[in-house]
Structures are given as structure tokens and as C-alpha cells.
Amino acid sequence: MAELTPVFTDRRRAESFGSVADEYDRHRPRYPRALIEWLVTAPGLTVLDVGAGTGILSAQLASAGADVLAVEPDEQMAARCLAKGIPVERSTFEQWQPRDRTFDLVTFGQSFHWVDPDVALPKLASLVTAGGRLALMWNRIMASDSTRRGLERISAEYGVTTPASTSANNAETALQALLRRAEFTVERVEVREELHYSTEDWLSLVFTHSNHVVLEPAAKTQLRARLRDVLGDEGVSATNDALALICTRSDVTPASRG
Ligand SMILES: C[S@@+](CC[C@H](N)C(=O)[O-])C[C@H]1O[C@@H](n2cnc3c(N)ncnc32)[C@H](O)[C@@H]1O
């Protein structure tokens, strides 16, 4: 589970998603309903969804009654988000202009690791209303152990590696420390889903990950064929340990919450 590792300096990967925007929207998972319900506590909640991509999370929040504005730098991704009826401002979060706006909720779905936390966190402190929340969310989907080991061995030959779970845990600990230093109180919410994918659906999902998207076309075709051979017709049983780090400003006392 590499999702929380900050990779924002690798702009080639950060800016790769638009080239697979349709596949991304079709194959990336939606967020568990329980997490959405946890976040949208009242109709009309104002939400800023950052790194909104094709609007997967934005649309779920809007369906639950929130009033969502998306921020997304990539043209192809933003176009799909807009097509879902979500207004989008085209920008990286670092360059985005708040223009004195504040939000009840600011969300990053699978996107906080793509922004520079040293720029993002001070900006977020003044963006969230008193009593409002910041939610950093990740769907963390892992194939069952035996399948994963076989797939990882082949992927490593193409330079596609998965950091050990210890380094993912370290990344989360480091992130929580950064959030606390930025004066956020962090609540950790996890929701587990058991999933099963057909072989083609699994491969289509995996090849929307930026470390696969940036492979040379020939390597991509070859790797996909080799993974397909290993999987056969069995498909993949997987677990999604969806994680939300839900943050409130610790400088806001309960009495001053709106
Ligand atoms: C993995 S996708 C997540 C998309 C969507 N939130 C979801 O849950 O499916 C990451 C998105 O972050 C965007 N992104 C990359 N760098 C960014 C930055 N500095 N500021 C805001 N968004 C960024 C990418 O263009 C991409 O659409």
C-alpha cells in the first residue's frame, strides 16, 4: 500500500492521468458509502474537492447533497468532472486562488500525495470554516497475498515496485505528524470492503495507476500480457482498506465552532 507516500515531486507521474482519463473514470473504485455518509452531515454542505480528477469523489459527495467545487489541473480529467455537472477550477492546489472563500469540508480523494504539503497545509488552515473538516482519503486495494506476490515479482522486472507495508505505515505516521504540526486534530476512519475482479477489470484498474501509465507503450503491452497469463480466468480477490484521515483545526474550540 503505497498510497500515502508523498510523490508530488514526480510531476511526470502526477500529470500522467489525463492520458487514461476514460479508463480511469471507468475502472477506478468509488469510495465506500459509509465514508461519504460520514462526511456529508447536512444537505448543502460546501465542499472543495481537490485533485478531483474525473470527479469520482466529487460526484459521490454531490449525490449525497453537498455543494461541490472541484480543483483539478489536468484538462482531460477536468472535462470529465465538468461533464458530471461539477464546477471545476483548473489549477494545481498550490497555485489555486482561494479568493477569501471558505468551505465546510475540503476533500482530497487519492490526491494529497500529489501536492506539496508545505504549501498545502498552511493554505488549508484558512480554507476550512471554523468547525469544518479536512478529509484525506484513499481507497487502498490489495490483491490477496498469494496473487499479489506473483504479480509483484513480474511487475518489478518493469521497474514497477510496491513499497513494503512498513514504509506505507511510516508514510502515514509522517503525514499525521505533519497534520498535527499544522494544528489539525486527526481522526482515523477505516472501512473494509471485500472485492472480486475479473482478470480484465483488474488489469484495467492497475493500468490506471501512474507508475503503470508512464511505462513505455511496448513495456506496458508486454507487462499486461504477462500479468494476464499469470491470472488466467480466475480473476482477483482483493480487499479495499479505505482510509479517511478526518481533520479538524485544533485551534478552534468547541464553543467557537459554527
Ligand atoms: C489519483 S487522481 C485522484 C482523482 C480523484 N480525486 C479520485 O478520487 O479518483 C489524482 C489527481 O490529482 C491531480 N493532481 C496532480 N497534482 C496535483 C496538484 N498539485 N494539485 C491538485 N491536483 C493535482 C491529478 O491530475 C489527478 O487528477
Coordinates of N, CA and C and ligand atoms in Angstrom, one line a residue, residues 11 14-15 17 24 28-29 31 49-57 71-74 77 91-94 108-111 113-116, ligand 1:
R11 N 6.6 14.9 -11.2 CA 5.5 15.6 -11.9 C 5.1 14.8 -13.2
A14 N 2.6 12.6 -11.7 CA 1.4 13.5 -11.2 C 0.6 14.0 -12.4
E15 N 1.2 14.2 -13.5 CA 0.5 14.8 -14.7 C 0.1 13.7 -15.7
F17 N -2.3 11.3 -15.6 CA -3.6 10.7 -15.5 C -4.5 11.0 -16.7
Y24 N -9.6 5.6 -16.5 CA -9.6 6.0 -15.0 C -11.0 6.1 -14.5
R28 N -11.5 3.1 -11.9 CA -11.1 3.4 -10.5 C -12.3 3.2 -9.6
P29 N -12.1 2.7 -8.4 CA -13.2 2.5 -7.4 C -13.9 3.7 -7.0
Y31 N -15.8 5.5 -3.6 CA -15.4 5.4 -2.2 C -16.6 4.7 -1.4
D49 N -13.3 19.9 -3.5 CA -12.7 18.6 -3.7 C -11.4 18.8 -4.5
V50 N -10.3 18.6 -3.9 CA -9.0 18.9 -4.6 C -8.4 17.7 -5.3
G51 N -7.8 18.0 -6.5 CA -7.3 16.9 -7.2 C -8.4 15.9 -7.6
A52 N -9.5 16.6 -8.1 CA -10.8 15.9 -8.2 C -10.8 14.9 -9.4
G53 N -9.8 15.0 -10.3 CA -9.7 14.0 -11.4 C -11.0 14.1 -12.2
T54 N -11.5 12.9 -12.5 CA -12.8 12.8 -13.3 C -14.0 13.0 -12.5
G55 N -13.8 13.4 -11.2 CA -15.0 13.7 -10.4 C -15.6 12.5 -9.7
I56 N -14.8 11.5 -9.5 CA -15.4 10.3 -8.8 C -15.9 10.7 -7.4
L57 N -15.1 11.2 -6.6 CA -15.5 11.6 -5.2 C -16.4 12.8 -5.2
V71 N -11.2 21.3 -7.8 CA -10.0 21.8 -8.3 C -9.2 20.7 -9.0
E72 N -8.8 20.9 -10.2 CA -8.1 19.8 -10.9 C -7.3 20.4 -12.0
P73 N -6.0 20.1 -12.0 CA -5.1 20.7 -13.0 C -5.2 20.2 -14.4
D74 N -5.5 18.9 -14.6 CA -5.4 18.2 -15.9 C -6.7 18.5 -16.7
M77 N -9.0 15.2 -17.4 CA -9.6 14.8 -16.2 C -10.7 15.8 -15.8
S91 N -6.5 24.1 -12.0 CA -5.3 24.6 -11.3 C -4.7 23.4 -10.4
T92 N -3.4 23.5 -10.2 CA -2.9 22.7 -9.1 C -3.4 23.4 -7.8
F93 N -3.4 22.7 -6.7 CA -3.8 23.3 -5.5 C -2.8 24.3 -5.0
E94 N -1.6 24.1 -5.3 CA -0.5 25.1 -4.8 C -0.8 26.4 -5.5
F108 N -9.6 15.5 -0.3 CA -8.5 15.1 -1.2 C -8.8 13.6 -1.4
G109 N -9.3 13.1 -2.5 CA -9.5 11.7 -2.8 C -8.3 11.2 -3.6
Q110 N -7.5 10.4 -2.9 CA -6.4 9.8 -3.7 C -5.5 10.9 -4.3
S111 N -5.4 12.0 -3.6 CA -4.7 13.1 -4.3 C -3.8 13.9 -3.3
H113 N -1.2 13.0 -1.8 CA 0.2 12.7 -2.0 C 0.8 13.4 -3.3
W114 N -0.1 14.0 -4.1 CA 0.3 14.7 -5.3 C 0.5 16.2 -5.1
V115 N 0.3 16.7 -3.9 CA 0.5 18.1 -3.6 C 1.7 18.3 -2.6
D116 N 2.3 19.5 -2.6 CA 3.4 19.8 -1.7 C 2.8 20.1 -0.4
Ligands
LIG1 C1 -5.2 9.6 -8.4 S1 -6.1 11.0 -9.1 C2 -7.5 11.2 -8.0 C3 -8.7 11.7 -8.7 C4 -10.0 11.7 -7.8 N1 -9.9 12.5 -6.6 C5 -10.4 10.3 -7.4 O1 -10.6 10.1 -6.2 O2 -10.4 9.4 -8.2 C6 -5.0 12.3 -8.6 C7 -5.5 13.7 -9.3 O3 -4.7 14.7 -8.7 C8 -4.4 15.6 -9.7 N2 -3.2 16.4 -9.3 C9 -1.9 16.2 -9.5 N3 -1.1 17.1 -9.0 C10 -1.9 18.0 -8.4 C11 -1.8 19.2 -7.6 N4 -0.5 19.7 -7.4 N5 -2.8 19.8 -7.2 C12 -4.1 19.3 -7.4 N6 -4.3 18.2 -8.1 C13 -3.3 17.5 -8.6 C14 -4.1 14.8 -11.0 O4 -4.3 15.5 -12.2 C15 -5.2 13.7 -10.8 O5 -6.4 14.0 -11.5

